[in-house]
Every structure is written in C-alpha cells, then in structure tokens.
mmCIF file of C-alpha atoms in Angstrom:
data_model
loop_
_atom_site.group_PDB
_atom_site.id
_atom_site.type_symbol
_atom_site.label_atom_id
_atom_site.label_comp_id
_atom_site.label_asym_id
_atom_site.label_seq_id
_atom_site.Cartn_x
_atom_site.Cartn_y
_atom_site.Cartn_z
ATOM 1 C CA UNK A 191 4.107 -8.694 -9.721
ATOM 2 C CA UNK A 192 5.735 -10.975 -12.159
ATOM 3 C CA UNK A 193 5.119 -14.885 -11.691
ATOM 4 C CA UNK A 194 7.485 -17.666 -12.244
ATOM 5 C CA UNK A 195 5.769 -17.973 -15.812
ATOM 6 C CA UNK A 196 6.645 -14.560 -16.499
ATOM 7 C CA UNK A 197 3.315 -13.334 -16.474
ATOM 8 C CA UNK A 198 2.423 -10.036 -14.804
ATOM 9 C CA UNK A 199 -0.490 -9.853 -12.156
ATOM 10 C CA UNK A 200 -2.034 -6.760 -10.694
ATOM 11 C CA UNK A 201 -3.904 -6.768 -7.504
ATOM 12 C CA UNK A 202 -6.371 -3.739 -5.944
ATOM 13 C CA UNK A 203 -8.439 -4.147 -2.675
ATOM 14 C CA UNK A 204 -12.231 -3.910 -3.320
ATOM 15 C CA UNK A 205 -15.329 -3.625 -0.970
ATOM 16 C CA UNK A 206 -15.868 -7.564 -1.360
ATOM 17 C CA UNK A 207 -12.172 -8.571 -1.279
ATOM 18 C CA UNK A 208 -9.068 -8.423 -3.681
ATOM 19 C CA UNK A 209 -9.537 -7.959 -7.624
ATOM 20 C CA UNK A 210 -6.909 -9.481 -9.773
ATOM 21 C CA UNK A 211 -5.731 -9.143 -13.218
ATOM 22 C CA UNK A 212 -3.403 -11.252 -15.162
ATOM 23 C CA UNK A 213 -1.452 -11.539 -18.489
ATOM 24 C CA UNK A 214 -2.791 -13.997 -20.677
ATOM 25 C CA UNK A 215 0.534 -14.726 -21.771
ATOM 26 C CA UNK A 216 4.173 -13.454 -20.762
ATOM 27 C CA UNK A 217 4.617 -9.961 -22.336
ATOM 28 C CA UNK A 218 0.947 -9.320 -22.978
ATOM 29 C CA UNK A 219 -0.727 -7.428 -24.258
ATOM 30 C CA UNK A 220 -4.009 -9.233 -23.430
ATOM 31 C CA UNK A 221 -5.265 -9.503 -19.897
ATOM 32 C CA UNK A 222 -7.780 -11.458 -17.997
ATOM 33 C CA UNK A 223 -9.759 -10.159 -15.192
ATOM 34 C CA UNK A 224 -10.546 -8.116 -13.087
ATOM 35 C CA UNK A 225 -11.329 -11.372 -11.030
ATOM 36 C CA UNK A 226 -12.441 -11.569 -7.322
ATOM 37 C CA UNK A 227 -9.711 -13.816 -5.911
ATOM 38 C CA UNK A 228 -9.671 -13.183 -2.152
ATOM 39 C CA UNK A 229 -13.326 -12.415 -0.978
ATOM 40 C CA UNK A 230 -13.447 -10.819 2.461
ATOM 41 C CA UNK A 231 -15.655 -7.943 4.100
ATOM 42 C CA UNK A 232 -14.307 -5.695 6.463
ATOM 43 C CA UNK A 233 -10.722 -5.263 4.930
ATOM 44 C CA UNK A 234 -8.899 -1.894 5.161
ATOM 45 C CA UNK A 235 -8.845 0.049 1.798
ATOM 46 C CA UNK A 236 -5.114 -0.487 1.460
ATOM 47 C CA UNK A 237 -3.219 -3.862 0.372
ATOM 48 C CA UNK A 238 0.141 -5.101 1.029
ATOM 49 C CA UNK A 239 1.572 -7.524 -1.471
ATOM 50 C CA UNK A 240 5.017 -9.336 -1.146
ATOM 51 C CA UNK A 241 6.963 -11.674 -3.409
ATOM 52 C CA UNK A 242 9.669 -14.069 -2.403
ATOM 53 C CA UNK A 243 12.021 -15.957 -4.920
ATOM 54 C CA UNK A 244 9.773 -18.770 -4.930
ATOM 55 C CA UNK A 245 7.271 -16.945 -6.878
ATOM 56 C CA UNK A 246 4.733 -16.927 -4.060
ATOM 57 C CA UNK A 247 2.568 -13.727 -3.711
ATOM 58 C CA UNK A 248 1.388 -12.858 0.132
ATOM 59 C CA UNK A 249 -1.489 -10.737 0.387
ATOM 60 C CA UNK A 250 -1.391 -8.823 3.879
ATOM 61 C CA UNK A 251 -3.917 -6.742 4.987
ATOM 62 C CA UNK A 252 -5.916 -5.262 8.141
ATOM 63 C CA UNK A 253 -9.625 -6.454 8.798
ATOM 64 C CA UNK A 254 -12.029 -5.167 10.924
ATOM 65 C CA UNK A 255 -15.318 -7.326 11.494
ATOM 66 C CA UNK A 256 -18.139 -7.804 14.180
ATOM 67 C CA UNK A 257 -18.330 -11.213 16.104
ATOM 68 C CA UNK A 258 -22.061 -12.636 16.516
ATOM 69 C CA UNK A 259 -22.348 -11.190 19.964
ATOM 70 C CA UNK A 260 -21.809 -7.604 18.291
ATOM 71 C CA UNK A 261 -18.453 -7.078 19.586
ATOM 72 C CA UNK A 262 -15.445 -5.227 17.077
ATOM 73 C CA UNK A 263 -12.779 -7.184 15.977
ATOM 74 C CA UNK A 264 -9.230 -6.502 14.405
ATOM 75 C CA UNK A 265 -6.983 -9.040 12.784
ATOM 76 C CA UNK A 266 -4.022 -8.791 10.549
ATOM 77 C CA UNK A 267 -4.977 -11.226 7.710
ATOM 78 C CA UNK A 268 -2.728 -13.276 5.413
ATOM 79 C CA UNK A 269 -3.817 -14.894 1.963
ATOM 80 C CA UNK A 270 -1.535 -16.549 -0.658
ATOM 81 C CA UNK A 271 -1.092 -17.096 -4.596
ATOM 82 C CA UNK A 272 1.381 -20.006 -5.369
ATOM 83 C CA UNK A 273 1.187 -19.485 -9.061
ATOM 84 C CA UNK A 274 0.002 -16.984 -11.649
ATOM 85 C CA UNK A 275 -3.640 -17.155 -12.405
ATOM 86 C CA UNK A 276 -4.372 -19.834 -9.970
ATOM 87 C CA UNK A 277 -6.670 -19.765 -6.968
ATOM 88 C CA UNK A 278 -5.411 -17.598 -4.048
ATOM 89 C CA UNK A 279 -5.801 -19.506 -0.806
ATOM 90 C CA UNK A 280 -8.308 -18.275 1.672
ATOM 91 C CA UNK A 281 -7.365 -15.484 4.171
ATOM 92 C CA UNK A 282 -6.107 -16.618 7.478
ATOM 93 C CA UNK A 283 -6.334 -14.651 10.571
ATOM 94 C CA UNK A 284 -2.668 -13.638 12.382
ATOM 95 C CA UNK A 285 -4.313 -11.809 15.130
ATOM 96 C CA UNK A 286 -2.657 -8.836 16.223
ATOM 97 C CA UNK A 287 0.121 -8.273 19.383
ATOM 98 C CA UNK A 288 -2.956 -7.969 21.731
ATOM 99 C CA UNK A 289 -5.735 -10.081 23.060
ATOM 100 C CA UNK A 290 -7.567 -6.856 24.171
ATOM 101 C CA UNK A 291 -9.411 -5.707 21.205
ATOM 102 C CA UNK A 292 -9.254 -1.988 22.446
ATOM 103 C CA UNK A 293 -5.390 -2.112 21.933
ATOM 104 C CA UNK A 294 -6.005 -4.305 18.866
ATOM 105 C CA UNK A 295 -7.860 -1.769 17.255
ATOM 106 C CA UNK A 296 -5.137 0.748 17.276
ATOM 107 C CA UNK A 297 -2.487 -1.115 15.408
ATOM 108 C CA UNK A 298 -1.625 0.267 12.021
ATOM 109 C CA UNK A 299 -1.717 -0.964 8.527
ATOM 110 C CA UNK A 300 0.917 -3.906 8.186
ATOM 111 C CA UNK A 301 3.882 -3.863 5.875
ATOM 112 C CA UNK A 302 5.694 -7.263 4.660
ATOM 113 C CA UNK A 303 8.649 -8.410 3.209
ATOM 114 C CA UNK A 304 10.037 -11.982 2.094
ATOM 115 C CA UNK A 305 13.514 -12.622 2.747
ATOM 116 C CA UNK A 306 16.234 -14.158 0.641
ATOM 117 C CA UNK A 307 15.169 -17.608 2.317
ATOM 118 C CA UNK A 308 11.771 -17.426 1.427
ATOM 119 C CA UNK A 309 10.609 -16.237 4.873
ATOM 120 C CA UNK A 310 7.743 -14.067 5.038
ATOM 121 C CA UNK A 311 7.838 -11.065 7.749
ATOM 122 C CA UNK A 312 4.642 -9.131 8.761
ATOM 123 C CA UNK A 313 5.124 -5.625 10.620
ATOM 124 C CA UNK A 314 2.739 -3.378 12.320
ATOM 125 C CA UNK A 315 2.715 -0.262 14.442
ATOM 126 C CA UNK A 316 1.729 -1.479 17.687
ATOM 127 C CA UNK A 317 -0.856 0.474 20.231
ATOM 128 C CA UNK A 318 2.166 1.960 21.700
ATOM 129 C CA UNK A 319 3.638 3.496 18.487
ATOM 130 C CA UNK A 320 6.274 1.013 18.524
ATOM 131 C CA UNK A 321 6.922 -2.138 16.131
ATOM 132 C CA UNK A 322 5.751 -5.447 16.349
ATOM 133 C CA UNK A 323 6.647 -8.296 13.803
ATOM 134 C CA UNK A 324 5.461 -11.792 13.151
ATOM 135 C CA UNK A 325 7.446 -14.206 10.737
ATOM 136 C CA UNK A 326 6.328 -17.469 8.643
ATOM 137 C CA UNK A 327 9.169 -19.845 7.613
ATOM 138 C CA UNK A 328 9.287 -21.022 4.323
ATOM 139 C CA UNK A 329 8.176 -24.259 5.536
ATOM 140 C CA UNK A 330 4.484 -22.397 6.316
ATOM 141 C CA UNK A 331 5.379 -22.331 10.189
ATOM 142 C CA UNK A 332 4.322 -19.118 11.943
ATOM 143 C CA UNK A 333 6.191 -17.597 14.872
ATOM 144 C CA UNK A 334 4.777 -15.390 17.676
ATOM 145 C CA UNK A 335 4.269 -11.562 17.245
ATOM 146 C CA UNK A 336 7.510 -10.241 18.599
ATOM 147 C CA UNK A 337 7.919 -6.658 20.271
ATOM 148 C CA UNK A 338 10.617 -4.440 18.567
ATOM 149 C CA UNK A 339 10.319 -1.763 20.928
ATOM 150 C CA UNK A 340 10.334 1.778 19.959
ATOM 151 C CA UNK A 341 7.509 4.368 20.799
ATOM 152 C CA UNK A 342 5.968 7.585 19.153
ATOM 153 C CA UNK A 343 5.323 6.175 15.684
ATOM 154 C CA UNK A 344 2.194 7.614 14.082
ATOM 155 C CA UNK A 345 2.426 6.757 10.445
ATOM 156 C CA UNK A 346 2.576 4.197 7.982
ATOM 157 C CA UNK A 347 5.744 2.082 8.195
ATOM 158 C CA UNK A 348 7.863 0.691 5.246
ATOM 159 C CA UNK A 349 9.818 -2.414 5.155
ATOM 160 C CA UNK A 350 12.237 -3.703 2.555
ATOM 161 C CA UNK A 351 14.971 -6.230 1.739
ATOM 162 C CA UNK A 352 17.908 -6.469 -0.040
ATOM 163 C CA UNK A 353 19.008 -9.546 -2.271
ATOM 164 C CA UNK A 354 21.679 -10.696 0.450
ATOM 165 C CA UNK A 355 18.929 -11.172 2.872
ATOM 166 C CA UNK A 356 19.198 -7.775 5.034
ATOM 167 C CA UNK A 357 15.835 -6.211 5.928
ATOM 168 C CA UNK A 358 15.189 -2.766 6.838
ATOM 169 C CA UNK A 359 12.140 -1.016 8.201
ATOM 170 C CA UNK A 360 11.293 2.612 8.685
ATOM 171 C CA UNK A 361 8.410 4.054 10.605
ATOM 172 C CA UNK A 362 7.701 7.856 10.965
ATOM 173 C CA UNK A 363 7.634 9.071 14.305
ATOM 174 C CA UNK A 364 7.095 12.653 16.243
ATOM 175 C CA UNK A 365 10.957 12.735 17.216
ATOM 176 C CA UNK A 366 12.083 11.860 13.482
ATOM 177 C CA UNK A 367 12.094 8.461 11.476
ATOM 178 C CA UNK A 368 12.432 5.210 13.514
ATOM 179 C CA UNK A 369 14.611 2.472 12.029
ATOM 180 C CA UNK A 370 15.357 -1.499 12.690
ATOM 181 C CA UNK A 371 17.268 -3.687 10.621
ATOM 182 C CA UNK A 372 18.143 -7.290 10.532
ATOM 183 C CA UNK A 373 21.195 -8.595 8.705
ATOM 184 C CA UNK A 374 21.511 -11.672 6.812
ATOM 185 C CA UNK A 375 21.253 -14.746 9.207
ATOM 186 C CA UNK A 376 20.522 -12.765 12.004
ATOM 187 C CA UNK A 377 18.212 -13.975 14.717
ATOM 188 C CA UNK A 378 16.820 -10.522 15.756
ATOM 189 C CA UNK A 379 16.071 -6.899 14.677
ATOM 190 C CA UNK A 380 18.292 -4.335 15.841
ATOM 191 C CA UNK A 381 16.840 -0.900 16.366
ATOM 192 C CA UNK A 382 18.997 1.858 14.900
ATOM 193 C CA UNK A 383 19.485 5.639 15.917
ATOM 194 C CA UNK A 384 16.419 7.471 14.656
ATOM 195 C CA UNK A 385 16.750 10.074 11.791
ATOM 196 C CA UNK A 386 16.245 13.480 12.552
ATOM 197 C CA UNK A 387 14.009 14.635 10.111
ATOM 198 C CA UNK A 388 10.272 14.512 9.352
ATOM 199 C CA UNK A 389 8.648 12.754 6.684
ATOM 200 C CA UNK A 390 5.077 13.130 5.306
ATOM 201 C CA UNK A 391 3.080 10.126 6.408
ATOM 202 C CA UNK A 392 2.437 7.479 3.827
ATOM 203 C CA UNK A 393 4.794 8.876 1.504
ATOM 204 C CA UNK A 394 7.742 6.104 2.191
ATOM 205 C CA UNK A 395 8.898 3.800 -0.157
ATOM 206 C CA UNK A 396 11.969 1.500 -0.860
ATOM 207 C CA UNK A 397 14.273 -0.347 -3.431
ATOM 208 C CA UNK A 398 17.325 -2.593 -3.525
ATOM 209 C CA UNK A 399 19.758 -0.572 -5.251
ATOM 210 C CA UNK A 400 22.968 -2.499 -4.455
ATOM 211 C CA UNK A 401 24.908 -5.270 -2.765
ATOM 212 C CA UNK A 402 23.504 -4.960 0.805
ATOM 213 C CA UNK A 403 22.159 -1.243 0.167
ATOM 214 C CA UNK A 404 18.641 -0.410 0.147
ATOM 215 C CA UNK A 405 17.570 3.256 -0.935
ATOM 216 C CA UNK A 406 14.413 4.845 0.802
ATOM 217 C CA UNK A 407 12.272 7.505 -0.860
ATOM 218 C CA UNK A 408 9.907 9.791 0.942
ATOM 219 C CA UNK A 409 8.747 13.403 1.002
ATOM 220 C CA UNK A 410 9.300 15.586 3.942
ATOM 221 C CA UNK A 411 6.615 16.734 6.059
ATOM 222 C CA UNK A 412 7.080 20.530 5.010
ATOM 223 C CA UNK A 413 7.575 19.900 1.356
ATOM 224 C CA UNK A 414 6.114 17.594 -1.552
ATOM 225 C CA UNK A 415 9.471 16.902 -3.024
ATOM 226 C CA UNK A 416 10.734 13.531 -3.476
ATOM 227 C CA UNK A 417 13.837 12.565 -1.321
ATOM 228 C CA UNK A 418 16.267 9.530 -1.503
ATOM 229 C CA UNK A 419 18.059 8.395 1.786
ATOM 230 C CA UNK A 420 20.774 5.401 1.751
ATOM 231 C CA UNK A 421 22.778 4.543 4.846
ATOM 232 C CA UNK A 422 23.801 7.164 6.866
ATOM 233 C CA UNK A 423 24.199 9.714 3.621
ATOM 234 C CA UNK A 424 22.260 12.890 3.759
ATOM 235 C CA UNK A 425 18.868 12.592 1.956
ATOM 236 C CA UNK A 426 18.895 14.125 -1.552
ATOM 237 C CA UNK A 427 15.939 15.912 -3.114
ATOM 238 C CA UNK A 428 14.845 14.443 -6.703
ATOM 239 C CA UNK A 429 12.345 17.140 -7.303
ATOM 240 C CA UNK A 430 8.534 15.343 -8.191
ATOM 241 C CA UNK A 431 6.401 18.103 -5.912
ATOM 242 C CA UNK A 432 3.410 16.414 -5.300
ATOM 243 C CA UNK A 433 2.018 14.023 -2.325
ATOM 244 C CA UNK A 434 1.918 10.360 -1.508
ATOM 245 C CA UNK A 435 4.573 7.752 -1.952
ATOM 246 C CA UNK A 436 6.445 6.831 -5.453
ATOM 247 C CA UNK A 437 6.643 3.383 -6.941
ATOM 248 C CA UNK A 438 10.375 2.490 -7.622
ATOM 249 C CA UNK A 439 11.996 -0.125 -9.973
ATOM 250 C CA UNK A 440 15.466 -0.613 -10.536
ATOM 251 C CA UNK A 441 15.897 -1.903 -14.054
ATOM 252 C CA UNK A 442 18.440 -1.515 -17.092
ATOM 253 C CA UNK A 443 17.580 1.271 -19.486
ATOM 254 C CA UNK A 444 19.699 1.190 -22.757
ATOM 255 C CA UNK A 445 22.164 -0.936 -21.015
ATOM 256 C CA UNK A 446 22.512 1.302 -17.895
ATOM 257 C CA UNK A 447 21.503 0.316 -14.639
ATOM 258 C CA UNK A 448 18.809 2.785 -13.754
ATOM 259 C CA UNK A 449 16.043 3.477 -10.963
ATOM 260 C CA UNK A 450 12.580 4.488 -12.170
ATOM 261 C CA UNK A 451 10.056 6.168 -10.204
ATOM 262 C CA UNK A 452 6.278 6.741 -10.878
ATOM 263 C CA UNK A 453 3.639 8.909 -8.761
ATOM 264 C CA UNK A 454 0.776 10.513 -9.227
ATOM 265 C CA UNK A 455 1.534 14.276 -10.521
ATOM 266 C CA UNK A 456 0.460 17.508 -9.241
ATOM 267 C CA UNK A 457 -1.994 17.411 -12.278
ATOM 268 C CA UNK A 458 -3.474 14.259 -11.279
ATOM 269 C CA UNK A 459 -1.606 12.295 -13.939
ATOM 270 C CA UNK A 460 1.041 9.484 -13.654
ATOM 271 C CA UNK A 461 4.420 10.907 -13.766
ATOM 272 C CA UNK A 462 7.829 8.902 -14.598
ATOM 273 C CA UNK A 463 11.149 9.852 -13.762
ATOM 274 C CA UNK A 464 14.787 8.056 -14.215
ATOM 275 C CA UNK A 465 18.269 8.320 -12.979
ATOM 276 C CA UNK A 466 21.249 6.402 -12.810
ATOM 277 C CA UNK A 467 21.059 3.859 -9.704
ATOM 278 C CA UNK A 468 22.931 5.703 -6.702
ATOM 279 C CA UNK A 469 23.643 8.435 -8.642
ATOM 280 C CA UNK A 470 21.155 10.636 -7.104
ATOM 281 C CA UNK A 471 23.531 14.026 -7.619
ATOM 282 C CA UNK A 472 22.359 13.345 -11.250
ATOM 283 C CA UNK A 473 18.953 14.746 -10.279
ATOM 284 C CA UNK A 474 15.629 13.461 -12.061
ATOM 285 C CA UNK A 475 13.300 14.979 -14.736
ATOM 286 C CA UNK A 476 9.513 13.996 -14.165
ATOM 287 C CA UNK A 477 7.412 13.466 -17.218
ATOM 288 C CA UNK A 478 3.680 13.244 -17.021
ATOM 289 C CA UNK A 479 1.778 10.545 -19.265
ATOM 290 C CA UNK A 480 -1.863 9.318 -19.767
ATOM 291 C CA UNK A 481 -4.931 10.314 -18.085
ATOM 292 C CA UNK A 482 -5.805 11.440 -14.705
ATOM 293 C CA UNK A 483 -5.624 8.371 -12.207
ATOM 294 C CA UNK A 484 -6.668 7.479 -8.774
ATOM 295 C CA UNK A 485 -4.071 6.332 -6.541
ATOM 296 C CA UNK A 486 -0.274 5.621 -7.010
ATOM 297 C CA UNK A 487 0.849 3.975 -10.432
ATOM 298 C CA UNK A 488 2.754 0.865 -10.401
ATOM 299 C CA UNK A 489 6.096 -0.277 -11.905
ATOM 300 C CA UNK A 490 7.146 -3.602 -13.240
ATOM 301 C CA UNK A 491 9.247 -5.090 -15.909
ATOM 302 C CA UNK A 492 7.435 -7.861 -18.251
ATOM 303 C CA UNK A 493 8.927 -11.116 -19.605
ATOM 304 C CA UNK A 494 10.634 -9.178 -22.430
ATOM 305 C CA UNK A 495 12.371 -6.892 -19.755
ATOM 306 C CA UNK A 496 10.179 -3.963 -21.195
ATOM 307 C CA UNK A 497 9.328 -1.185 -18.467
ATOM 308 C CA UNK A 498 5.584 -1.489 -17.467
ATOM 309 C CA UNK A 499 3.498 1.519 -16.050
ATOM 310 C CA UNK A 500 0.006 0.596 -14.784
ATOM 311 C CA UNK A 501 -2.548 2.840 -13.071
ATOM 312 C CA UNK A 502 -6.343 2.867 -12.223
ATOM 313 C CA UNK A 503 -8.241 5.454 -13.963
ATOM 314 C CA UNK A 504 -10.913 7.578 -12.025
ATOM 315 C CA UNK A 505 -13.404 5.052 -13.370
ATOM 316 C CA UNK A 506 -11.824 2.435 -11.678
ATOM 317 C CA UNK A 507 -10.690 0.642 -14.678
ATOM 318 C CA UNK A 508 -6.839 -0.695 -14.939
ATOM 319 C CA UNK A 509 -4.806 0.938 -17.542
ATOM 320 C CA UNK A 510 -1.445 -0.122 -18.923
ATOM 321 C CA UNK A 511 1.310 1.180 -20.831
ATOM 322 C CA UNK A 512 4.952 -0.407 -21.988
ATOM 323 C CA UNK A 513 8.126 0.781 -23.040
ATOM 324 C CA UNK A 514 8.657 0.849 -26.795
ATOM 325 C CA UNK A 515 11.046 -1.439 -28.499
ATOM 326 C CA UNK A 516 11.421 0.796 -31.526
ATOM 327 C CA UNK A 517 12.916 3.768 -29.691
ATOM 328 C CA UNK A 518 15.856 4.253 -27.236
ATOM 329 C CA UNK A 519 15.252 5.327 -23.571
ATOM 330 C CA UNK A 520 11.871 5.284 -21.859
ATOM 331 C CA UNK A 521 9.595 5.980 -24.778
ATOM 332 C CA UNK A 522 6.360 4.542 -23.810
ATOM 333 C CA UNK A 523 3.151 3.085 -26.184
ATOM 334 C CA UNK A 524 -0.316 4.435 -26.056
ATOM 335 C CA UNK A 525 -1.900 3.463 -22.859
ATOM 336 C CA UNK A 526 -4.603 0.745 -22.932
ATOM 337 C CA UNK A 527 -7.607 -0.104 -20.956
ATOM 338 C CA UNK A 528 -7.756 -3.488 -19.414
#
C-alpha cells in the first residue's frame, strides 16, 4: 500500500497480531520493521487490507477467541491506520451476522473494499453459503449487517471497486460463481446471474481496468492456468500454470497502459507477467525471479512510479525488488532483504 506521503507499507499477519514494514522515505530503498502494530491473539492467518482515496488503510480479519466462561467466540475485527508509519487504532469487533455462536463459527474469511466516497464495505460468506455485508460511512458510523442472499458458496469471496464507485463481489459456489454488484450511488447490492463455471477456491483476484470496468482473475478448478473475466465476455486464459491467486497491478510501462500479474510459480519462486490492459488476446509470458517464496507476492508502484515486487522468503523475511530505471520494460533490480 502507498500512503498519502508516498511511502510504501507492507503488512503480514502473525501469531501475535499484524506486522508492518514501512519505507523510510518515498521511493526507498531503506525500510523500517518488522513492527507489531495491531497486536491480537486468535486472528485467522489471512489478513484483508483495503485503502481508500483518503489514504486510510483498513485491516480486517476473522478472530476466534474463548470467553472467560470458556465459550468459543467468532468476530470480524477491524483496525485502521490513518498515516504511513503512524500507530494503528486498536482492533474493534464488528461481530458477525449472527448472535448464535454456532452459526457465527461458520462465517468465512472477510473481504473488504473502500468505495469512491471512502465508505468501507466488509463482506463475509454466511452460515448458509450466501453473502452478508456491513458498511462504514466515511464519517465512521457503522451500519448493520445486511443479508445479500445467495446460497451454496463454499470458498473465499473476492470484492473489488472501480474508480467511479462501482463494487463487484464474486463468490465460488457449487453451481458456479455467484455475483453481486452495486453501482455508483446505488443504495443496495444487486445479485447477478451466476457464471456457469468452476473456479479453484482462493484463486480469485481483481483489478479496475477501465471506466466502470473490473477484470477478475482466477484459476479454473480443473486446471491451474490463470483466466481473466470482464463483464459478460468469455474468460480468457493467460497461462501461468500454478495454484493460488495472482497479485494484479495496472500501471504504465514505457508509456503503455499495462496490467501486471505476480504469483508463486510452479518452482516456488515469484513469477511476473504483463500484457496491454484489457487486451488479454495478446497473451502473457511468465518469468520467474528471485528465491523460493512463501505465499503470494505483492505488487505496487512507488513514489517514483517504479513497479515494486515484494515477497516473503521461506525464512519469513521480507524481500523487495524494484523496476530498473536504466533499462526499458520490466527489468528488475537485484532482490534485497528488508
């Protein structure tokens, strides 16, 4: 994430809470961290991070704890960072759509987006396999949990927003992929017809790629290739045979509007590919870089507009590389350990 001051920040969940690394100055190369900024026990090992135009960074997670009476409790929790490198406001519980803790224990990992009005939206798969959402206005006021209907979802949901304010949500289900949308200024979410295909659980990611348009990326359940889907067009294969989601970034490369994708490749190393935005027919060529990594790499642009690729090594240490300024294209500098 890049803050209002131009500095990049990396976040990662840990057994004791959330760890943070922050650039010392915009454009690097020095970093501070790891710093424990949002301590908590019982957090799910997956962390959702969302940022709005105001620069605020929202951390959302699933937390499972035990009450003093020995009863299990499940909550969606939220913390917020207002400025790069500054303290993170303590976790606040958002509860779940259920008072019944047996049902609460069945909710899925949260997804979150910030819309064009800087309102935060948090989404969870509910106990019936449908979708529930809770919104926070930019003023800080929270609404109640809303049932957006649906049933049969079994996997990790993905939410994304376009610059104009549209929000799209996808949820893998046994019968296909369920979809919801909320247009700019619309009061409610609308459920769209399901996509009649099967995607690998946990493989969906998204990127705003044009005016009012969001492109989703996933792997099909019966194969490891990355596919891109936009609007009602057929999904387009983009090679990248592996597993897990891809990180996606839209940015100019040599003056051309490009979409970049990063993943943990079949050899365990970070792999990078690029193609002209919304021209999936051009295909994508994947190239591995660096050492074997743990989890999915991350993509960003720094204060100088350079592409930054980050990944955790198998030793748990953060590694970072940046786009070279002395060569055209996406040539990368040597990796550095933070």
